[in-house]
Amino acid sequence: MASGVETREEIEDAIRSLQAREREIRAELEEINGRRARLLERRIDGFRELARVRTKDALSDGVIDEADQLSSEVTSLLVAREKTVAALHQRQRVALDARTRQITDLDQLTREIAEREARLDEIAAEAQRDLAADPKHATLVAAAGELADKRERAAVKVEQAGRDRAEKGKHYEADPLFLYLWQRGYGSPDYAASKVVRWLDGKVAALIGYADARANYSVLIQIPDRLAAHVADLESQLGAANRAVETRLSTRISEIAGEDIVGRLDELRSQKGAAAGELTQIAAELTDIGAQINRYAEGLDEGLRNAIARTAEFLAEESLERLTRLARETPAPTDDQLVARIAGIDRDLAGLDASGEKLKQRLDETFERRQELVRIATEFRRNRYDEPGSIFSEETSGGDLLEELLKGIITGADYWARTQRRQSWGGRPADPFRRSSGLPPFDGSIFGGSRRSGGGGGRGSGGFGGRDFKTGGGF
């Protein structure tokens, strides 16, 4: 078994790991973008030198001046772009710091709740010891136990009566004459027929012994309903008896606690719900900032696209093939060398583009995985799965599931569904008090506020299938 806090920390560790992986990939992409920009500058320089070689007056109809102007424009675009990227990174650092602080506050509130819940269990155990020596309380407990036994025995009889009804009823229901008279209500106050039909029905009834069969069949079909009503009555009595026991326990717990322990827990959970709401807003902001940073890292921003477009527009005027042909026609080797240098730059650019595409794919996948985990962490807290009493079975460990999610073997929806199946609430000494007081996990609410403010949830109350949860992973 793993506790809710341990499982939550596994998720947060995975988020931090993916954040680090994103930073590494973005750094590689930024390095490629920088090298690409430098290669483009060298390509312009190559054209500038080629223009000088091919023209004695070093003007070549304004090609050199145009290249200088373009170089200045591209440099300005790239400098402005770097400032924007730096500003986005700063916003991301601020938001990440805010998320860290918010998680710290949430963890502190969770610890305070855990401490008070543990104290509540200690008080409940003490109250139970005190009440064990109380004859009146012992009588109430014994009465509740007796009613529980009666209810259990009656429930067994209901099941048996249902089987008898199905098995023995076949004999009557397979007889078409009996079924005909039964469905017409023959022998009951509801029977209505003409004199002739009444006379004929009487002949049929006498022939098959309908009177005795009807009495036996009536009893047969009524027994299950009567027993079920008896079980319902016993359940009502048992509920009242249990409430009497719980009331005495609650009274004793409140006396020992000496404070409004329910009110304080409600207050802490209300604070936790508000903090969780702020964390959700921060997560949304981080998603937006991260998407923008990734867009710049992948070279999809307007600044880089304009710089590339301006450069391409200038370079398109002279194809490499034409330059190579012209260089071969001149006796001087200098222009051949320059053309070869430009061709080498083109090969380097193509190699960078190929590497960049692979990194972009990795970045997109990593970003989506991290977003899934952030949503999972939010849903985990919203369902109070990190609170005291929440435990997770280890038939498949949470770490293994996270590893499968990170590798893309399963989706976030798969992970969440399996996490919900693993989760349960362990029994604790104060659970009867929690049930009677409407404390989690018996309040039937979802995380996001106290039980009195309409928030919070028991097992499975929230989830990725909810109307407010969407991802790009096919949820």
Short mmCIF file of C-alpha atoms in Angstrom, two decimals:
data_model
loop_
_atom_site.label_atom_id
_atom_site.label_comp_id
_atom_site.label_asym_id
_atom_site.label_seq_id
_atom_site.Cartn_x
_atom_site.Cartn_y
_atom_site.Cartn_z
CA MET A 1 0.00 0.00 0.00
CA ALA A 2 1.09 3.55 -0.71
CA SER A 3 -0.30 6.62 0.98
CA GLY A 4 -1.98 9.44 -0.92
CA VAL A 5 0.88 11.81 -0.09
CA GLU A 6 3.47 9.36 -1.43
CA THR A 7 1.52 8.89 -4.64
CA ARG A 8 1.06 12.64 -5.04
CA GLU A 9 4.81 13.20 -4.62
CA GLU A 10 5.53 10.59 -7.30
CA ILE A 11 3.40 12.65 -9.69
CA GLU A 12 5.09 15.93 -8.71
CA ASP A 13 8.55 14.33 -9.14
CA ALA A 14 7.54 13.22 -12.63
CA ILE A 15 6.36 16.77 -13.44
CA ARG A 16 9.70 18.20 -12.29
CA SER A 17 11.54 15.60 -14.36
CA LEU A 18 9.59 16.56 -17.48
CA GLN A 19 10.17 20.27 -16.81
CA ALA A 20 13.91 19.61 -16.73
CA ARG A 21 13.68 17.60 -19.96
CA GLU A 22 11.75 20.44 -21.62
CA ARG A 23 14.41 22.95 -20.59
CA GLU A 24 17.13 20.74 -22.09
CA ILE A 25 15.29 20.31 -25.40
CA ARG A 26 14.47 24.03 -25.62
CA ALA A 27 18.11 24.88 -24.96
CA GLU A 28 19.16 22.58 -27.81
CA LEU A 29 16.58 24.16 -30.11
CA GLU A 30 17.66 27.67 -29.16
CA GLU A 31 21.24 26.68 -29.89
CA ILE A 32 20.15 25.39 -33.30
CA ASN A 33 18.21 28.61 -33.96
CA GLY A 34 21.26 30.62 -33.00
CA ARG A 35 23.55 28.58 -35.24
CA ARG A 36 21.00 28.86 -38.04
CA ALA A 37 20.91 32.64 -37.69
CA ARG A 38 24.71 32.79 -37.72
CA LEU A 39 24.87 30.57 -40.80
CA LEU A 40 22.40 32.82 -42.58
CA GLU A 41 24.60 35.82 -41.74
CA ARG A 42 27.63 33.96 -43.10
CA ARG A 43 25.63 33.13 -46.24
CA ILE A 44 24.85 36.83 -46.73
CA ASP A 45 28.52 37.63 -46.15
CA GLY A 46 29.39 35.03 -48.77
CA PHE A 47 27.12 36.71 -51.29
CA ARG A 48 28.61 40.08 -50.36
CA GLU A 49 32.15 38.83 -50.97
CA LEU A 50 31.04 37.18 -54.18
CA ALA A 51 29.59 40.50 -55.32
CA ARG A 52 32.91 42.21 -54.59
CA VAL A 53 34.85 39.63 -56.57
CA ARG A 54 32.50 39.81 -59.52
CA THR A 55 32.53 43.61 -59.72
CA LYS A 56 35.63 45.72 -59.93
CA ASP A 57 33.94 48.75 -58.42
CA ALA A 58 32.55 46.65 -55.48
CA LEU A 59 29.03 47.97 -56.06
CA SER A 60 27.39 45.36 -58.32
CA ASP A 61 24.25 47.41 -58.84
CA GLY A 62 23.66 47.94 -55.16
CA VAL A 63 23.93 44.26 -54.10
CA ILE A 64 26.47 44.99 -51.36
CA ASP A 65 24.47 47.86 -49.94
CA GLU A 66 21.32 45.73 -50.00
CA ALA A 67 23.13 42.91 -48.19
CA ASP A 68 24.39 45.32 -45.54
CA GLN A 69 20.91 46.73 -45.05
CA LEU A 70 19.40 43.22 -44.85
CA SER A 71 22.02 42.12 -42.33
CA SER A 72 21.16 45.10 -40.15
CA GLU A 73 17.41 44.40 -40.41
CA VAL A 74 17.82 40.70 -39.58
CA THR A 75 20.05 41.53 -36.62
CA SER A 76 17.40 43.93 -35.27
CA LEU A 77 14.67 41.30 -35.67
CA LEU A 78 16.74 38.68 -33.87
CA VAL A 79 17.69 41.05 -31.02
CA ALA A 80 14.02 41.94 -30.50
CA ARG A 81 13.19 38.24 -30.58
CA GLU A 82 15.79 37.47 -27.91
CA LYS A 83 14.28 40.14 -25.65
CA THR A 84 10.80 38.62 -26.07
CA VAL A 85 12.10 35.12 -25.29
CA ALA A 86 13.93 36.44 -22.22
CA ALA A 87 10.74 38.15 -21.02
CA LEU A 88 8.77 34.90 -21.47
CA HIS A 89 11.36 32.95 -19.52
CA GLN A 90 11.13 35.52 -16.75
CA ARG A 91 7.33 35.19 -16.68
CA GLN A 92 7.72 31.42 -16.57
CA ARG A 93 10.16 31.62 -13.63
CA VAL A 94 7.74 33.86 -11.73
CA ALA A 95 4.83 31.49 -12.42
CA LEU A 96 6.89 28.43 -11.47
CA ASP A 97 7.92 30.12 -8.23
CA ALA A 98 4.24 30.91 -7.57
CA ARG A 99 3.32 27.26 -8.24
CA THR A 100 6.05 26.09 -5.88
CA ARG A 101 4.81 28.44 -3.15
CA GLN A 102 1.21 27.37 -3.73
CA ILE A 103 2.13 23.68 -3.54
CA THR A 104 4.08 24.39 -0.34
CA ASP A 105 0.99 26.08 1.13
CA LEU A 106 -1.22 23.19 0.02
CA ASP A 107 1.18 20.65 1.52
CA GLN A 108 1.23 22.59 4.77
CA LEU A 109 -2.57 22.63 4.89
CA THR A 110 -2.60 18.89 4.11
CA ARG A 111 -0.18 18.27 6.98
CA GLU A 112 -2.34 20.32 9.35
CA ILE A 113 -5.41 18.37 8.28
CA ALA A 114 -3.49 15.11 8.73
CA GLU A 115 -2.38 16.13 12.21
CA ARG A 116 -5.94 17.01 13.25
CA GLU A 117 -7.33 13.85 11.67
CA ALA A 118 -4.73 11.77 13.54
CA ARG A 119 -5.64 13.59 16.76
CA LEU A 120 -9.31 12.91 16.03
CA ASP A 121 -8.55 9.18 15.73
CA GLU A 122 -6.66 9.27 19.04
CA ILE A 123 -9.60 11.02 20.69
CA ALA A 124 -12.03 8.53 19.14
CA ALA A 125 -10.02 5.59 20.46
CA GLU A 126 -10.03 7.18 23.93
CA ALA A 127 -13.77 7.85 23.69
CA GLN A 128 -14.41 4.24 22.68
CA ARG A 129 -12.42 3.02 25.70
CA ASP A 130 -14.43 5.28 27.98
CA LEU A 131 -17.75 4.16 26.51
CA ALA A 132 -16.80 0.49 26.67
CA ALA A 133 -17.16 0.75 30.45
CA ASP A 134 -20.56 2.44 30.17
CA PRO A 135 -23.43 -0.12 30.61
CA LYS A 136 -25.91 2.07 28.74
CA HIS A 137 -23.57 2.38 25.77
CA ALA A 138 -22.89 -1.37 25.86
CA THR A 139 -26.64 -1.98 25.70
CA LEU A 140 -26.98 0.28 22.66
CA VAL A 141 -24.07 -1.46 20.92
CA ALA A 142 -25.52 -4.90 21.71
CA ALA A 143 -28.93 -3.84 20.35
CA ALA A 144 -27.34 -2.57 17.16
CA GLY A 145 -25.38 -5.81 16.80
CA GLU A 146 -28.52 -7.90 17.29
CA LEU A 147 -30.38 -5.88 14.68
CA ALA A 148 -27.47 -6.25 12.27
CA ASP A 149 -27.60 -10.06 12.71
CA LYS A 150 -31.37 -10.10 12.18
CA ARG A 151 -31.04 -7.96 9.09
CA GLU A 152 -28.37 -10.30 7.72
CA ARG A 153 -30.48 -13.42 8.32
CA ALA A 154 -33.54 -11.73 6.80
CA ALA A 155 -31.55 -10.72 3.73
CA VAL A 156 -30.55 -14.37 3.23
CA LYS A 157 -34.22 -15.35 3.43
CA VAL A 158 -35.12 -12.72 0.82
CA GLU A 159 -32.60 -14.21 -1.57
CA GLN A 160 -33.92 -17.73 -0.94
CA ALA A 161 -37.53 -16.58 -1.37
CA GLY A 162 -36.60 -15.01 -4.67
CA ARG A 163 -35.06 -18.27 -5.88
CA ASP A 164 -38.13 -20.23 -4.68
CA ARG A 165 -40.42 -17.77 -6.42
CA ALA A 166 -38.58 -18.26 -9.70
CA GLU A 167 -38.30 -22.04 -9.42
CA LYS A 168 -41.71 -23.00 -8.00
CA GLY A 169 -43.56 -20.35 -9.94
CA LYS A 170 -42.60 -22.04 -13.22
CA HIS A 171 -45.11 -24.84 -12.55
CA TYR A 172 -48.03 -22.42 -12.30
CA GLU A 173 -46.92 -20.08 -15.06
CA ALA A 174 -46.42 -22.97 -17.48
CA ASP A 175 -50.10 -24.03 -17.12
CA PRO A 176 -52.05 -22.05 -19.77
CA LEU A 177 -55.43 -22.62 -18.08
CA PHE A 178 -54.18 -21.47 -14.68
CA LEU A 179 -52.42 -18.50 -16.24
CA TYR A 180 -55.58 -17.57 -18.17
CA LEU A 181 -57.71 -17.53 -15.01
CA TRP A 182 -55.01 -15.75 -12.98
CA GLN A 183 -54.59 -12.98 -15.51
CA ARG A 184 -58.39 -12.49 -15.69
CA GLY A 185 -58.40 -12.16 -11.90
CA TYR A 186 -60.74 -15.12 -11.41
CA GLY A 187 -61.55 -15.62 -7.74
CA SER A 188 -60.63 -12.04 -6.83
CA PRO A 189 -62.84 -8.95 -6.32
CA ASP A 190 -61.47 -7.57 -9.58
CA TYR A 191 -62.93 -10.40 -11.68
CA ALA A 192 -65.60 -9.24 -14.14
CA ALA A 193 -67.32 -11.35 -16.81
CA SER A 194 -70.68 -12.13 -18.37
CA LYS A 195 -72.82 -14.97 -17.01
CA VAL A 196 -71.80 -17.32 -19.77
CA VAL A 197 -68.08 -16.56 -19.45
CA ARG A 198 -68.33 -16.74 -15.66
CA TRP A 199 -70.00 -20.19 -15.99
CA LEU A 200 -67.32 -21.41 -18.42
CA ASP A 201 -64.48 -20.05 -16.24
CA GLY A 202 -66.00 -21.84 -13.24
CA LYS A 203 -65.95 -25.15 -15.14
CA VAL A 204 -62.26 -24.61 -16.03
CA ALA A 205 -61.42 -23.64 -12.45
CA ALA A 206 -63.08 -26.75 -11.04
CA LEU A 207 -61.35 -28.90 -13.63
CA ILE A 208 -57.81 -27.77 -12.70
CA GLY A 209 -58.31 -27.16 -8.96
CA TYR A 210 -57.75 -23.44 -9.42
CA ALA A 211 -58.86 -22.35 -5.93
CA ASP A 212 -56.05 -24.19 -4.12
CA ALA A 213 -53.52 -23.36 -6.83
CA ARG A 214 -54.44 -19.67 -6.66
CA ALA A 215 -54.01 -19.56 -2.89
CA ASN A 216 -50.61 -21.27 -3.08
CA TYR A 217 -49.39 -19.05 -5.95
CA SER A 218 -50.54 -15.90 -4.15
CA VAL A 219 -48.51 -16.82 -1.09
CA LEU A 220 -45.53 -17.78 -3.26
CA ILE A 221 -45.33 -14.40 -5.01
CA GLN A 222 -46.06 -12.37 -1.86
CA ILE A 223 -43.36 -13.91 0.35
CA PRO A 224 -40.37 -12.13 -1.33
CA ASP A 225 -42.10 -8.73 -1.09
CA ARG A 226 -43.07 -9.26 2.55
CA LEU A 227 -39.56 -10.39 3.45
CA ALA A 228 -38.08 -7.42 1.57
CA ALA A 229 -40.34 -5.07 3.54
CA HIS A 230 -39.19 -6.79 6.73
CA VAL A 231 -35.54 -6.25 5.73
CA ALA A 232 -36.24 -2.59 4.99
CA ASP A 233 -37.84 -2.21 8.42
CA LEU A 234 -34.83 -3.87 10.07
CA GLU A 235 -32.47 -1.57 8.14
CA SER A 236 -34.42 1.43 9.40
CA GLN A 237 -34.21 0.15 12.98
CA LEU A 238 -30.52 -0.64 12.55
CA GLY A 239 -29.86 2.86 11.20
CA ALA A 240 -31.56 4.38 14.22
CA ALA A 241 -29.61 2.11 16.57
CA ASN A 242 -26.30 2.97 14.90
CA ARG A 243 -27.10 6.67 15.05
CA ALA A 244 -27.76 6.33 18.77
CA VAL A 245 -24.35 4.69 19.23
CA GLU A 246 -22.65 7.29 17.02
CA THR A 247 -24.37 10.15 18.85
CA ARG A 248 -22.99 9.01 22.19
CA LEU A 249 -19.56 8.53 20.61
CA SER A 250 -19.70 11.97 18.97
CA THR A 251 -20.72 13.59 22.25
CA ARG A 252 -17.84 11.96 24.08
CA ILE A 253 -15.36 12.90 21.32
CA SER A 254 -16.47 16.53 21.47
CA GLU A 255 -16.10 16.52 25.27
CA ILE A 256 -12.54 15.17 25.08
CA ALA A 257 -11.54 17.45 22.18
CA GLY A 258 -12.70 20.59 23.96
CA GLU A 259 -13.03 22.44 20.64
CA ASP A 260 -15.06 22.53 17.45
CA ILE A 261 -12.89 19.96 15.70
CA VAL A 262 -15.34 19.62 12.79
CA GLY A 263 -15.44 23.37 12.27
CA ARG A 264 -11.65 23.63 12.27
CA LEU A 265 -11.31 20.79 9.76
CA ASP A 266 -13.93 22.46 7.59
CA GLU A 267 -12.00 25.72 7.76
CA LEU A 268 -8.71 24.07 6.79
CA ARG A 269 -10.33 22.27 3.89
CA SER A 270 -11.96 25.48 2.71
CA GLN A 271 -8.53 27.14 2.70
CA LYS A 272 -7.11 24.16 0.85
CA GLY A 273 -9.88 24.36 -1.73
CA ALA A 274 -9.17 28.04 -2.35
CA ALA A 275 -5.43 27.36 -2.66
CA ALA A 276 -6.13 24.51 -5.08
CA GLY A 277 -8.23 26.88 -7.20
CA GLU A 278 -5.34 29.35 -7.38
CA LEU A 279 -3.00 26.48 -8.28
CA THR A 280 -5.28 25.61 -11.20
CA GLN A 281 -5.08 29.21 -12.46
CA ILE A 282 -1.28 29.17 -12.18
CA ALA A 283 -1.19 25.88 -14.09
CA ALA A 284 -3.25 27.45 -16.89
CA GLU A 285 -0.86 30.42 -17.03
CA LEU A 286 2.14 28.07 -17.16
CA THR A 287 0.51 26.19 -20.01
CA ASP A 288 0.08 29.39 -22.00
CA ILE A 289 3.62 30.61 -21.30
CA GLY A 290 5.11 27.19 -22.02
CA ALA A 291 3.30 27.00 -25.35
CA GLN A 292 4.66 30.43 -26.32
CA ILE A 293 8.23 29.55 -25.28
CA ASN A 294 8.04 26.28 -27.21
CA ARG A 295 6.79 28.20 -30.25
CA TYR A 296 9.88 30.40 -30.13
CA ALA A 297 12.14 27.42 -29.48
CA GLU A 298 10.69 25.68 -32.54
CA GLY A 299 11.23 28.78 -34.68
CA LEU A 300 7.54 29.34 -35.33
CA ASP A 301 7.45 32.93 -34.05
CA GLU A 302 6.98 35.93 -36.33
CA GLY A 303 10.38 37.43 -35.51
CA LEU A 304 12.41 34.47 -36.74
CA ARG A 305 10.04 33.78 -39.63
CA ASN A 306 10.36 37.40 -40.82
CA ALA A 307 14.15 37.25 -40.54
CA ILE A 308 14.25 34.03 -42.55
CA ALA A 309 11.74 35.37 -45.09
CA ARG A 310 13.74 38.59 -45.63
CA THR A 311 16.95 36.62 -46.06
CA ALA A 312 15.32 34.09 -48.39
CA GLU A 313 13.86 36.92 -50.49
CA PHE A 314 17.33 38.39 -51.00
CA LEU A 315 19.08 35.08 -51.59
CA ALA A 316 16.43 33.84 -54.01
CA GLU A 317 17.69 36.36 -56.56
CA GLU A 318 20.80 34.28 -57.10
CA SER A 319 20.40 30.49 -57.16
CA LEU A 320 23.38 28.43 -56.07
CA GLU A 321 23.35 26.54 -59.36
CA ARG A 322 23.62 29.78 -61.36
CA LEU A 323 26.39 31.10 -59.13
CA THR A 324 28.35 27.86 -59.56
CA ARG A 325 28.00 28.05 -63.34
CA LEU A 326 29.11 31.69 -63.44
CA ALA A 327 32.07 31.00 -61.17
CA ARG A 328 33.32 28.26 -63.48
CA GLU A 329 33.28 30.74 -66.38
CA THR A 330 35.72 33.11 -64.63
CA PRO A 331 39.48 32.45 -64.54
CA ALA A 332 39.91 33.62 -60.92
CA PRO A 333 39.58 30.86 -58.25
CA THR A 334 38.22 33.20 -55.58
CA ASP A 335 34.61 33.11 -56.69
CA ASP A 336 34.73 29.29 -56.92
CA GLN A 337 35.86 29.18 -53.29
CA LEU A 338 33.08 31.53 -52.21
CA VAL A 339 30.44 29.52 -54.02
CA ALA A 340 31.76 26.34 -52.41
CA ARG A 341 31.59 28.05 -49.02
CA ILE A 342 27.95 29.02 -49.65
CA ALA A 343 27.16 25.44 -50.70
CA GLY A 344 28.73 24.16 -47.45
CA ILE A 345 26.61 26.60 -45.47
CA ASP A 346 23.50 25.29 -47.26
CA ARG A 347 24.41 21.74 -46.29
CA ASP A 348 24.90 22.80 -42.67
CA LEU A 349 21.54 24.56 -42.70
CA ALA A 350 19.82 21.45 -44.05
CA GLY A 351 21.45 19.36 -41.29
CA LEU A 352 20.30 21.81 -38.63
CA ASP A 353 16.77 21.77 -40.03
CA ALA A 354 16.66 17.97 -39.81
CA SER A 355 17.97 17.97 -36.22
CA GLY A 356 15.53 20.74 -35.31
CA GLU A 357 12.52 18.80 -36.60
CA LYS A 358 13.39 15.82 -34.39
CA LEU A 359 13.83 18.09 -31.37
CA LYS A 360 10.53 19.86 -32.09
CA GLN A 361 8.72 16.51 -32.06
CA ARG A 362 10.38 15.55 -28.77
CA LEU A 363 9.51 18.93 -27.27
CA ASP A 364 5.85 18.66 -28.31
CA GLU A 365 5.57 15.16 -26.83
CA THR A 366 7.30 16.16 -23.59
CA PHE A 367 5.16 19.29 -23.25
CA GLU A 368 1.94 17.29 -23.73
CA ARG A 369 3.04 14.63 -21.20
CA ARG A 370 3.80 17.34 -18.65
CA GLN A 371 0.43 19.00 -19.25
CA GLU A 372 -1.28 15.67 -18.69
CA LEU A 373 0.58 15.21 -15.41
CA VAL A 374 -0.24 18.74 -14.24
CA ARG A 375 -3.91 18.03 -14.87
CA ILE A 376 -3.59 14.69 -13.08
CA ALA A 377 -1.97 16.40 -10.07
CA THR A 378 -4.81 18.94 -10.01
CA GLU A 379 -7.46 16.22 -10.21
CA PHE A 380 -5.62 14.20 -7.54
CA ARG A 381 -5.86 17.08 -5.09
CA ARG A 382 -9.42 17.91 -6.14
CA ASN A 383 -10.52 14.40 -5.19
CA ARG A 384 -8.66 14.66 -1.84
CA TYR A 385 -6.61 11.60 -2.71
CA ASP A 386 -3.68 13.12 -0.79
CA GLU A 387 -5.63 13.35 2.46
CA PRO A 388 -5.35 11.09 5.52
CA GLY A 389 -6.96 7.70 5.06
CA SER A 390 -6.44 7.66 1.28
CA ILE A 391 -4.42 4.61 0.27
CA PHE A 392 -3.38 3.01 -3.02
CA SER A 393 -3.01 -0.69 -3.66
CA GLU A 394 0.24 -1.88 -5.17
CA GLU A 395 -0.94 -4.56 -7.60
CA THR A 396 0.55 -2.14 -10.13
CA SER A 397 2.76 0.48 -8.52
CA GLY A 398 2.17 4.15 -9.16
CA GLY A 399 5.80 4.49 -10.24
CA ASP A 400 5.34 1.84 -12.94
CA LEU A 401 2.18 3.54 -14.20
CA LEU A 402 3.97 6.90 -14.36
CA GLU A 403 6.82 5.33 -16.28
CA GLU A 404 4.33 3.92 -18.81
CA LEU A 405 2.71 7.36 -19.12
CA LEU A 406 6.05 9.11 -19.64
CA LYS A 407 7.00 6.61 -22.34
CA GLY A 408 3.67 7.10 -24.11
CA ILE A 409 2.57 3.50 -23.50
CA ILE A 410 -0.61 4.69 -21.79
CA THR A 411 -2.53 7.99 -21.94
CA GLY A 412 -3.26 10.31 -19.06
CA ALA A 413 -6.85 9.02 -19.05
CA ASP A 414 -5.59 5.44 -18.70
CA TYR A 415 -3.32 6.45 -15.83
CA TRP A 416 -6.13 8.30 -14.05
CA ALA A 417 -8.64 5.46 -14.45
CA ARG A 418 -6.15 2.93 -13.04
CA THR A 419 -5.22 5.31 -10.23
CA GLN A 420 -8.89 5.62 -9.25
CA ARG A 421 -9.24 1.84 -9.24
CA ARG A 422 -6.22 1.55 -6.94
CA GLN A 423 -7.51 4.16 -4.50
CA SER A 424 -9.57 3.37 -1.39
CA TRP A 425 -10.18 4.80 2.08
CA GLY A 426 -8.76 2.90 5.03
CA GLY A 427 -10.87 2.37 8.14
CA ARG A 428 -9.98 4.58 11.14
CA PRO A 429 -11.20 4.74 14.75
CA ALA A 430 -13.03 8.05 14.23
CA ASP A 431 -14.87 6.98 11.05
CA PRO A 432 -18.25 6.67 12.81
CA PHE A 433 -17.81 10.25 14.03
CA ARG A 434 -16.75 11.38 10.57
CA ARG A 435 -19.81 9.73 9.06
CA SER A 436 -22.23 11.32 11.50
CA SER A 437 -20.48 14.71 11.17
CA GLY A 438 -20.30 14.63 7.37
CA LEU A 439 -16.50 14.75 7.26
CA PRO A 440 -14.56 13.31 4.29
CA PRO A 441 -14.64 10.76 2.88
CA PHE A 442 -18.29 10.46 3.92
CA ASP A 443 -19.43 13.89 2.73
CA GLY A 444 -19.93 12.92 -0.92
CA SER A 445 -18.38 16.15 -2.14
CA ILE A 446 -15.62 16.98 -4.60
CA PHE A 447 -12.44 18.88 -3.86
CA GLY A 448 -12.72 22.60 -4.20
CA GLY A 449 -14.33 23.66 -0.94
CA SER A 450 -15.59 22.47 2.41
CA ARG A 451 -18.57 20.16 2.74
CA ARG A 452 -20.69 23.17 3.71
CA SER A 453 -19.74 25.20 0.68
CA GLY A 454 -20.67 22.52 -1.81
CA GLY A 455 -17.15 21.38 -2.72
CA GLY A 456 -15.06 18.29 -2.45
CA GLY A 457 -15.37 14.49 -3.20
CA GLY A 458 -15.35 10.98 -2.24
CA ARG A 459 -13.90 8.30 -4.42
CA GLY A 460 -14.56 8.72 -8.11
CA SER A 461 -16.57 11.88 -7.70
CA GLY A 462 -14.34 13.90 -10.00
CA GLY A 463 -12.20 12.52 -12.79
CA PHE A 464 -10.84 12.95 -16.27
CA GLY A 465 -14.15 12.07 -17.81
CA GLY A 466 -15.66 15.23 -16.26
CA ARG A 467 -16.99 18.05 -18.36
CA ASP A 468 -14.11 20.36 -17.33
CA PHE A 469 -11.22 18.04 -18.13
CA LYS A 470 -9.82 17.94 -21.63
CA THR A 471 -6.40 17.09 -23.02
CA GLY A 472 -4.80 16.59 -26.34
CA GLY A 473 -4.20 12.94 -25.55
CA GLY A 474 -7.60 11.69 -26.55
CA PHE A 475 -9.28 11.94 -23.15
#
